[in-house]
mmCIF file of C-alpha atoms in Angstrom:
data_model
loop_
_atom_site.group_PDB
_atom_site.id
_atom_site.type_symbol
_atom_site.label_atom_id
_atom_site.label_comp_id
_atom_site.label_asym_id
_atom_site.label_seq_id
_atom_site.Cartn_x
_atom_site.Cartn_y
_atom_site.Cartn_z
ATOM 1 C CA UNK N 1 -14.904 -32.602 16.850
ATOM 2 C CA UNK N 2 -16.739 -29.594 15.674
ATOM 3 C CA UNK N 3 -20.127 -29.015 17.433
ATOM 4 C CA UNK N 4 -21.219 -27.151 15.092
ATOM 5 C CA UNK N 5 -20.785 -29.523 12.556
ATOM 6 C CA UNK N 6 -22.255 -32.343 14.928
ATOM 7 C CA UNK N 7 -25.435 -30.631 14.675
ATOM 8 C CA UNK N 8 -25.531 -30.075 11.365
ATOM 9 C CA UNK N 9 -25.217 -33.914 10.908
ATOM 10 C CA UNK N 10 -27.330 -34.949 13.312
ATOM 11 C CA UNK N 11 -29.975 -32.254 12.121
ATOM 12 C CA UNK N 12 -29.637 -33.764 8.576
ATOM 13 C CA UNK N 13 -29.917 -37.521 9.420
ATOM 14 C CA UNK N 14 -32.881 -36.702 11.220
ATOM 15 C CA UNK N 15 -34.378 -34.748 8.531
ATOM 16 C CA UNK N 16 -33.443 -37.420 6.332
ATOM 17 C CA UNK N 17 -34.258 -40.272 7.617
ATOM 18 C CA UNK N 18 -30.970 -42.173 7.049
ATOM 19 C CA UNK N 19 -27.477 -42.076 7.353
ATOM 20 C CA UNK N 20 -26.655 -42.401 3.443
ATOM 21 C CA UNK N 21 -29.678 -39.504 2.221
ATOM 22 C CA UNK N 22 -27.838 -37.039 5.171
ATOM 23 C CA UNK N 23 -24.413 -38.397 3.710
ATOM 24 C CA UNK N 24 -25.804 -37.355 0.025
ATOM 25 C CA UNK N 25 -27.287 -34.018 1.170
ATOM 26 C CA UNK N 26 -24.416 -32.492 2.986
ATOM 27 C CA UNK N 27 -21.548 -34.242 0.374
ATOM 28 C CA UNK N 28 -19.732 -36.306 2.648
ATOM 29 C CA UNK N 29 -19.437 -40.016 2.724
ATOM 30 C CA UNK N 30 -22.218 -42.045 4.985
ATOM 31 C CA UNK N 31 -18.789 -42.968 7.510
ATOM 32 C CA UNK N 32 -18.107 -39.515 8.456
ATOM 33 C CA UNK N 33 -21.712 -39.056 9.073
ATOM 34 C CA UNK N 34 -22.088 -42.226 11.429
ATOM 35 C CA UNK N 35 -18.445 -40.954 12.826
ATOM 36 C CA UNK N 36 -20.119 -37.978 13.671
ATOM 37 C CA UNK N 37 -22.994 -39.100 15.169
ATOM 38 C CA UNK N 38 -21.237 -41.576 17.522
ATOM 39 C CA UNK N 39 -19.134 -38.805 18.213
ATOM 40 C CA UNK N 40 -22.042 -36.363 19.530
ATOM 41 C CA UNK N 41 -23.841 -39.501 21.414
ATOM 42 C CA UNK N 42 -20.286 -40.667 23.111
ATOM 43 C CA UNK N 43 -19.613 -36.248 24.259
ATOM 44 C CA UNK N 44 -23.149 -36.198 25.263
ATOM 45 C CA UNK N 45 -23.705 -39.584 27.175
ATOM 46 C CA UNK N 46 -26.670 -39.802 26.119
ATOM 47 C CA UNK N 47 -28.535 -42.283 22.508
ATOM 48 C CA UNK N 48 -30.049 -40.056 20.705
ATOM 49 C CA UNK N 49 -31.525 -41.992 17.784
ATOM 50 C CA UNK N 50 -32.843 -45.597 17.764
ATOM 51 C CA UNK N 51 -31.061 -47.734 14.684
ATOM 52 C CA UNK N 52 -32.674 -50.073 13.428
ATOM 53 C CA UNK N 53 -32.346 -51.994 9.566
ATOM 54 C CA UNK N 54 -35.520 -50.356 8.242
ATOM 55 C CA UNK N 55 -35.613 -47.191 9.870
ATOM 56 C CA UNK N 56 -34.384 -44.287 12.786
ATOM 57 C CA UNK N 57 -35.902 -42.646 15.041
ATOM 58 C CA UNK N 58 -35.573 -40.356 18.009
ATOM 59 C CA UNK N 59 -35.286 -41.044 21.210
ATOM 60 C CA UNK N 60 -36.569 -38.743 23.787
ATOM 61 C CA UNK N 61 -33.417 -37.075 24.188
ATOM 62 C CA UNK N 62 -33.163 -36.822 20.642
ATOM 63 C CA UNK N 63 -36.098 -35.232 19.620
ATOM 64 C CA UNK N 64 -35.658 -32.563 22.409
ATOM 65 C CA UNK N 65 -32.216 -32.189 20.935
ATOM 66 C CA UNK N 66 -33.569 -32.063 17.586
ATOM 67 C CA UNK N 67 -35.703 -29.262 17.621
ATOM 68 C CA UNK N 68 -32.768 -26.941 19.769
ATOM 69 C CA UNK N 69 -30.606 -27.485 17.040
ATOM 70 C CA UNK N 70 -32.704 -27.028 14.373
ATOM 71 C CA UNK N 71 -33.446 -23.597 16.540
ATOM 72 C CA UNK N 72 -29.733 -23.089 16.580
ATOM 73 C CA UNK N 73 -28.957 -23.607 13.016
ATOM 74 C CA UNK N 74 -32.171 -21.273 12.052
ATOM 75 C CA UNK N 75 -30.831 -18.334 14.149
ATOM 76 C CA UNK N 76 -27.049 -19.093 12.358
ATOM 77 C CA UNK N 77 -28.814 -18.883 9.076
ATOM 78 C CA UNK N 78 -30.957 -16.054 9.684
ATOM 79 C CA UNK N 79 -27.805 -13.982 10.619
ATOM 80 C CA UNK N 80 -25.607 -15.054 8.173
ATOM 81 C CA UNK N 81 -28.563 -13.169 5.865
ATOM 82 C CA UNK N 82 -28.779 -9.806 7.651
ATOM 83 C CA UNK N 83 -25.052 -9.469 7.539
ATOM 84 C CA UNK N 84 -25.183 -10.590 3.678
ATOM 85 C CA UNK N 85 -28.391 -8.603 2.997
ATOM 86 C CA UNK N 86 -26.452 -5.561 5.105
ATOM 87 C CA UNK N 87 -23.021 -5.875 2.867
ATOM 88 C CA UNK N 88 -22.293 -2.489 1.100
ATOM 89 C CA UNK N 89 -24.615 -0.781 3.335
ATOM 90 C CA UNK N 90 -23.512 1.530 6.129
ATOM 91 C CA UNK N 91 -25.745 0.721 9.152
ATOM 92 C CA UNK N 92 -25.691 -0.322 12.784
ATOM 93 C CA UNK N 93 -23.539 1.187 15.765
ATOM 94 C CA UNK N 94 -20.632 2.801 14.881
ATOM 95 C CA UNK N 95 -18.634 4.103 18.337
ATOM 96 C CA UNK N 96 -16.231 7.191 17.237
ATOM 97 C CA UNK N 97 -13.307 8.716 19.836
ATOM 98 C CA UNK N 98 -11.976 11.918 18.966
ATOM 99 C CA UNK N 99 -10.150 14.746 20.800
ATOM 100 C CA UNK N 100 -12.366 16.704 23.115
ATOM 101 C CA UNK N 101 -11.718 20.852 21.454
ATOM 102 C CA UNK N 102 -11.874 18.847 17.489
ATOM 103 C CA UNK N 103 -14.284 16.957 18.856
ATOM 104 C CA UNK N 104 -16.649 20.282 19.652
ATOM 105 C CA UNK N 105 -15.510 22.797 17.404
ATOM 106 C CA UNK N 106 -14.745 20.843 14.464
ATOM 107 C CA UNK N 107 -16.351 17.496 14.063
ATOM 108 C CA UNK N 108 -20.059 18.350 16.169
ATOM 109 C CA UNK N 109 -21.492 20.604 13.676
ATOM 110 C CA UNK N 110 -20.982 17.410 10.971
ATOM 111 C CA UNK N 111 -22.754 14.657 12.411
ATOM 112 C CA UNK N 112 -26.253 15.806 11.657
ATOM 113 C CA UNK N 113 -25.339 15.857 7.729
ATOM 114 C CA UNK N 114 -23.635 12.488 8.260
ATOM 115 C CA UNK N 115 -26.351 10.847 9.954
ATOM 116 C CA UNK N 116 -28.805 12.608 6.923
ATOM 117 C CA UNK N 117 -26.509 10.372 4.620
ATOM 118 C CA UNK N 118 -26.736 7.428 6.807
ATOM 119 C CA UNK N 119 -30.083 7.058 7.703
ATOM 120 C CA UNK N 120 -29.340 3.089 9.084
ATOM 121 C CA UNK N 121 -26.157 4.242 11.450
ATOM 122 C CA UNK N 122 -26.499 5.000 14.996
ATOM 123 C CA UNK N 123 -22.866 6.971 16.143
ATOM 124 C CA UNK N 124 -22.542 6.519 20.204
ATOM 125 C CA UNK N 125 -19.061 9.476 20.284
ATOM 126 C CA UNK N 126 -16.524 9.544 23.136
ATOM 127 C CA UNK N 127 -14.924 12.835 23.537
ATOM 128 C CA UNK N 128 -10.963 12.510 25.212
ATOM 129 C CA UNK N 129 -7.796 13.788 24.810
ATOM 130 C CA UNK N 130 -6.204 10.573 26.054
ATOM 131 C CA UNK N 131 -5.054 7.985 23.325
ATOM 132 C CA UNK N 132 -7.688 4.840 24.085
ATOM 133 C CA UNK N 133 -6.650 1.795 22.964
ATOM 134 C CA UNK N 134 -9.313 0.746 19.898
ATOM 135 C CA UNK N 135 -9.433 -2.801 20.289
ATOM 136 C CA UNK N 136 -9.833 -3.455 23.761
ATOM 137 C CA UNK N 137 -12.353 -0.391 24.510
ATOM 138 C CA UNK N 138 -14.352 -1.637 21.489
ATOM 139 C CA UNK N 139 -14.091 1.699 19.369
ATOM 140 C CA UNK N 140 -14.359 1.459 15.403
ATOM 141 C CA UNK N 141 -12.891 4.473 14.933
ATOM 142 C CA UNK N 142 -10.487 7.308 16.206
ATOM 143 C CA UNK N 143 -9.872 10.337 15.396
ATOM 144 C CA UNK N 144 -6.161 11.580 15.918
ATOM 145 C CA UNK N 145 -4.522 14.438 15.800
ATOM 146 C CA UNK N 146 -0.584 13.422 16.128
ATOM 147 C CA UNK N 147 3.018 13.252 14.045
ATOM 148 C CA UNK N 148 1.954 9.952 13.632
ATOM 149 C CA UNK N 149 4.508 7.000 14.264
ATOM 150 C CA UNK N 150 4.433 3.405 13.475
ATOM 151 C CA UNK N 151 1.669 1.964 14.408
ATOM 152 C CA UNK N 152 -0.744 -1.343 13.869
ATOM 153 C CA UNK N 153 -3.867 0.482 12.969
ATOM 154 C CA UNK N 154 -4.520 1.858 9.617
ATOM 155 C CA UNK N 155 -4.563 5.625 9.339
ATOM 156 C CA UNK N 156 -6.523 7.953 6.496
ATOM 157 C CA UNK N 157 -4.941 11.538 7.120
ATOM 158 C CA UNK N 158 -7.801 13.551 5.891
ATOM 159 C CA UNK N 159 -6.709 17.053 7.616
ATOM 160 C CA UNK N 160 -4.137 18.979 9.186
ATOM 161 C CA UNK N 161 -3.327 21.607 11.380
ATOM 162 C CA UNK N 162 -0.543 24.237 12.446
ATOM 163 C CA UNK N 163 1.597 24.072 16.008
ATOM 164 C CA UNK N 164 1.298 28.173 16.798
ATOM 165 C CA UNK N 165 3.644 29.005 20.010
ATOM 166 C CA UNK N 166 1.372 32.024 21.432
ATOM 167 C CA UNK N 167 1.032 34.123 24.600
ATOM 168 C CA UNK N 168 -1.355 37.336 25.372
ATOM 169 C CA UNK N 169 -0.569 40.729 24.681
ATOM 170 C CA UNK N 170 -0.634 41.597 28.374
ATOM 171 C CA UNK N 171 1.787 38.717 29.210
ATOM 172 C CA UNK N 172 4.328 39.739 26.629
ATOM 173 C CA UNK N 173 4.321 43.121 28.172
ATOM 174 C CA UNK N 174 4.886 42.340 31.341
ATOM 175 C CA UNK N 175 7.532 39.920 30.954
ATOM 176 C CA UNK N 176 9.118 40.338 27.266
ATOM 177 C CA UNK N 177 8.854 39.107 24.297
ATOM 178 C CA UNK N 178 11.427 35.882 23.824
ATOM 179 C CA UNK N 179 13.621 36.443 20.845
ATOM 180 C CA UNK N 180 14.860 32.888 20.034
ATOM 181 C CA UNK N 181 13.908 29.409 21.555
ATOM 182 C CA UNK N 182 16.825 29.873 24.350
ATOM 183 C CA UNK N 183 14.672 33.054 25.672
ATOM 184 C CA UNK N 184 11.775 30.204 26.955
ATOM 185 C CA UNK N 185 13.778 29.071 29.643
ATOM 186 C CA UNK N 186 13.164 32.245 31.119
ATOM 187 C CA UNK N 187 9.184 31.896 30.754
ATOM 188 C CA UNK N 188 6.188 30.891 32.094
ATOM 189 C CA UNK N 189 5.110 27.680 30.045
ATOM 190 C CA UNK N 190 1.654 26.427 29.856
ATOM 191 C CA UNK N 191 2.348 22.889 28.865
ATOM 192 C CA UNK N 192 -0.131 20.047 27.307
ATOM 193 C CA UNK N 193 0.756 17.285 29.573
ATOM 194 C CA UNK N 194 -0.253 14.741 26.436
ATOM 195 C CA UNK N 195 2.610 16.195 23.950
ATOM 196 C CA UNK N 196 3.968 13.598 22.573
ATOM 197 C CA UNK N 197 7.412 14.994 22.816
ATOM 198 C CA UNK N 198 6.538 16.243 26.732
ATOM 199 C CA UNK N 199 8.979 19.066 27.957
ATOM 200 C CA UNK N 200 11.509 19.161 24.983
ATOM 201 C CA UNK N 201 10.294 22.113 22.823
ATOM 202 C CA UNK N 202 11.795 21.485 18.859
ATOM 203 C CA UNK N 203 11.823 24.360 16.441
ATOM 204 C CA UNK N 204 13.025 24.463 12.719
ATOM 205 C CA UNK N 205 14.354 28.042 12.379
ATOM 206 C CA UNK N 206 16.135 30.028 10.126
ATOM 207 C CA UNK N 207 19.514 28.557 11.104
ATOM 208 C CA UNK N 208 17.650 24.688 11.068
ATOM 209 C CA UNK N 209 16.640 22.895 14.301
ATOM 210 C CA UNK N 210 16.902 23.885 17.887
ATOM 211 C CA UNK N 211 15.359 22.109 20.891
ATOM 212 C CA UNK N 212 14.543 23.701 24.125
ATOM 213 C CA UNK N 213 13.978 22.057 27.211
ATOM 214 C CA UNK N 214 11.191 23.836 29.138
ATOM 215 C CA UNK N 215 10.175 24.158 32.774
ATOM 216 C CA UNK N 216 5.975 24.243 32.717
ATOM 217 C CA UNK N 217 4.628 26.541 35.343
ATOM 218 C CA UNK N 218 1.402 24.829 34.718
ATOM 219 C CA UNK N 219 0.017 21.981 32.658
ATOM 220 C CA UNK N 220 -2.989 20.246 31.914
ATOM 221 C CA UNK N 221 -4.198 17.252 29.470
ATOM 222 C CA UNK N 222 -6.626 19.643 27.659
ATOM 223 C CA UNK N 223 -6.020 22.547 25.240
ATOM 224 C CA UNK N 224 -8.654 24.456 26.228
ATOM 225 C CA UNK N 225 -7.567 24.690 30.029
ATOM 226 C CA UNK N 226 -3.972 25.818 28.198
ATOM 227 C CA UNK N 227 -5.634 28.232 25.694
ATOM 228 C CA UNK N 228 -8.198 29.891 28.938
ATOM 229 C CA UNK N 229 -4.888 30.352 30.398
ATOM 230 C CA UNK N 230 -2.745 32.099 27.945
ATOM 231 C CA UNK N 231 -5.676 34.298 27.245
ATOM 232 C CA UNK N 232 -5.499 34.827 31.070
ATOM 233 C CA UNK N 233 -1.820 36.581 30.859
ATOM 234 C CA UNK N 234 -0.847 33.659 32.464
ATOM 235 C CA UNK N 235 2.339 32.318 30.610
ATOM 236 C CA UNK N 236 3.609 30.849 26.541
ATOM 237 C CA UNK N 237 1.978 28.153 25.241
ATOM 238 C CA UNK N 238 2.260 25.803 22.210
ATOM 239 C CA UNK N 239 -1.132 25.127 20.348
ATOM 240 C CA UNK N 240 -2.667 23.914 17.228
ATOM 241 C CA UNK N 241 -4.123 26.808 14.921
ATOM 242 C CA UNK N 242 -7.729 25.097 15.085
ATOM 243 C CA UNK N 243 -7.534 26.028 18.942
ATOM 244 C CA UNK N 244 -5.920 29.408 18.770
ATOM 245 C CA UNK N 245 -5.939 30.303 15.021
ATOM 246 C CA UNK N 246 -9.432 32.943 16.090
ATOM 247 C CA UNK N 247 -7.701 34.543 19.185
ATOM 248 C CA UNK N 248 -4.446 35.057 16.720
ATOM 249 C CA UNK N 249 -6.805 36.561 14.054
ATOM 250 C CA UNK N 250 -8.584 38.756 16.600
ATOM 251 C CA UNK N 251 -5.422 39.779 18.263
ATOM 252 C CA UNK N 252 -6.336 38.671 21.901
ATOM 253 C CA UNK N 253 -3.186 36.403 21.837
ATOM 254 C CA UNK N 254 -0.190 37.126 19.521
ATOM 255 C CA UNK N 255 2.292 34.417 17.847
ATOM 256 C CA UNK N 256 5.683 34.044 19.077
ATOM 257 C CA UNK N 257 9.013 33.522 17.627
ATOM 258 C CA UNK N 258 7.205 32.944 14.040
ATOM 259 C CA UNK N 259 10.519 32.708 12.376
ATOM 260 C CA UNK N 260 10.868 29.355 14.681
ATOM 261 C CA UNK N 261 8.335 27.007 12.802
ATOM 262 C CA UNK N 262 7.156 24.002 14.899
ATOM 263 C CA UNK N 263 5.744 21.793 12.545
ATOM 264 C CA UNK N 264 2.107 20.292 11.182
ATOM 265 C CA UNK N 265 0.424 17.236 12.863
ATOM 266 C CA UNK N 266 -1.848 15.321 10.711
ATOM 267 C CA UNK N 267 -5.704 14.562 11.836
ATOM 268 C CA UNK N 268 -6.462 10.978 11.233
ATOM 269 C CA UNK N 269 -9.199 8.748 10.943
ATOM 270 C CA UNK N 270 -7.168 5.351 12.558
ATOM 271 C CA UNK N 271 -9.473 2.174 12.889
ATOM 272 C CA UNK N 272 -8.298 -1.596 13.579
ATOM 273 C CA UNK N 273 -7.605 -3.346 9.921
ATOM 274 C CA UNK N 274 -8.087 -2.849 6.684
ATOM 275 C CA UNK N 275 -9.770 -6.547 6.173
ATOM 276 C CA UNK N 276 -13.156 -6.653 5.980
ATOM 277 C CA UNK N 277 -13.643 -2.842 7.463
ATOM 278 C CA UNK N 278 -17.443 -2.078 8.004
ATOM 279 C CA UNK N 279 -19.328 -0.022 5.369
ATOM 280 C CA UNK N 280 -20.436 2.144 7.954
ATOM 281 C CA UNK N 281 -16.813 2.654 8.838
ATOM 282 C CA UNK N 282 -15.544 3.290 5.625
ATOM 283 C CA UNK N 283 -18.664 5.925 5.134
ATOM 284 C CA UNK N 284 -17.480 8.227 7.803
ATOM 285 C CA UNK N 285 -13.830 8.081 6.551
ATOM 286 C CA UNK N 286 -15.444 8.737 3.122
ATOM 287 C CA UNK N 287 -17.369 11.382 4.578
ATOM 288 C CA UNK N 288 -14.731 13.248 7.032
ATOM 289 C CA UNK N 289 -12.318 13.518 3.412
ATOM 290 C CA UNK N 290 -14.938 15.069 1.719
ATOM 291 C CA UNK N 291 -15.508 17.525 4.369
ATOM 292 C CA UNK N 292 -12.336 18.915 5.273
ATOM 293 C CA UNK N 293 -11.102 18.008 1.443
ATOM 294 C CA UNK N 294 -13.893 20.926 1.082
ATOM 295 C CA UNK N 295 -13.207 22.925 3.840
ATOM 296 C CA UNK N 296 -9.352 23.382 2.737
#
């Protein structure tokens, strides 16, 4: 049987004062109530009400019992109101992961207006590179940046951004300047251990795709260790323009093989279902649109 629905009964016998006025009051017929009752007294082990022709009352065990369910019942109602009384309005904790360099340089400066135009939301924000898992790690929202494949969360693409292959001026110097993909084999490659596509390097140039399989001299899980070190001299690397696009505009690293185009990956907001998603969720998808619709 259904506990909750043993207290309820129970709660509205007592209330009552019979079995038929409970049976009347909750719209069910005076045997499921006495069903239900029997039911509670037989899980419990214990009599709850005294039964008599004229009248019921509570035993000790009952009234104690009584008054935690009514408790019980009070607390159910009261929440079932904030949530109603909280429907269409962003508000509560909303816990955001995003990509550590977006995370800084691009999504930072933003909270404080977002916050402005959600005065009831409280954002606790996670900053990795590593792809957490939403629903077990409790997150209602992520922010990806990805080719994205199939997946079971719901995605809103809202930006994107360039893949630049780059190196310094001083490393293209010293060791050349590659000419087509083949010419990496013979380079230094700083690698971003969380590529999705790991060592295999794809292209779309001027004669349609070529893939290169490269050997990393170095690699890390972050873009900016992999950016610090191609502005070091230190090797080729392949980076999105929201990393590298300022170094390529102020010349301290230069792009490579531009010819050779590597493709877009779209930044995401990706949250758990589209059934019954949060206002406060839907706000900072709302929001994040807006922004970057603005920005490009």
């Amino acid at each position: 049987m259904d506990k909750f629905l043993e207290m309820q009964t129970f709660t509205a016998v007592v209330e009552a004062g019979s079995f038929v006025g409970a049976a009347d009051g909750l719209g069910m017929s005076k045997a499921a109530v006495s069903r239900y009752i029997a039911d509670l007294e037989a899980r419990l082990g214990l009599r709850l009400l005294h039964r008599t022709t004229r009248r019921l009352s509570l035993t000790e065990e009952g009234d104690v019992f009584y008054y935690r369910c009514r408790e019980l019942l009070a607390s159910l109602e009261a929440a079932e109101t904030e949530l109603s009384s909280r429907r269409g309005e962003a508000s509560g904790l909303l816990r955001v992961n995003a990509p550590l360099t977006f995370g800084i340089s691009h999504l930072a400066p933003l909270w404080g207006d977002f916050l402005e135009q959600n005065p009831k939301v409280r954002i606790d924000i996670t900053l990795s590179d590593r792809m957490v898992d939403l629903v077990e790690e409790g997150y209602d929202i992520a922010i990806r940046i990805a080719a994205l494949s199939n997946s079971t969360l719901i995605s809103r693409r809202f930006a994107s951004t360039r893949i630049v292959l780059c190196a310094s001026p001083g490393y293209l110097e010293a060791f050349g300047e590659p000419r087509t993909p083949a010419d990496l084999t013979s380079h230094r490659i700083i690698a971003y251990s969380y590529s999705a596509k790991g060592d295999d390097w794809h292209f779309d140039g001027p004669g349609g795709p070529v893939s290169v399989r490269t050997r990393p001299a170095m690699s890390s899980n972050n873009g900016d260790t992999c950016r610090a070190l191609a502005l070091a001299g230190q090797g080729v690397t392949l980076q999105p323009d929201f990393l590298v696009g300022r170094d390529i505009a102020d010349g301290s690293l230069v792009e490579v093989l531009p010819e050779y185009r590597v493709g877009e990956l779209g930044i995401y907001a990706m949250y758990p279902t589209r059934k019954h998603v949060a206002p406060k969720v839907t706000a900072l998808i709302d929001f994040l649109q807006e922004g970057f619709g603005r920005a490009g």
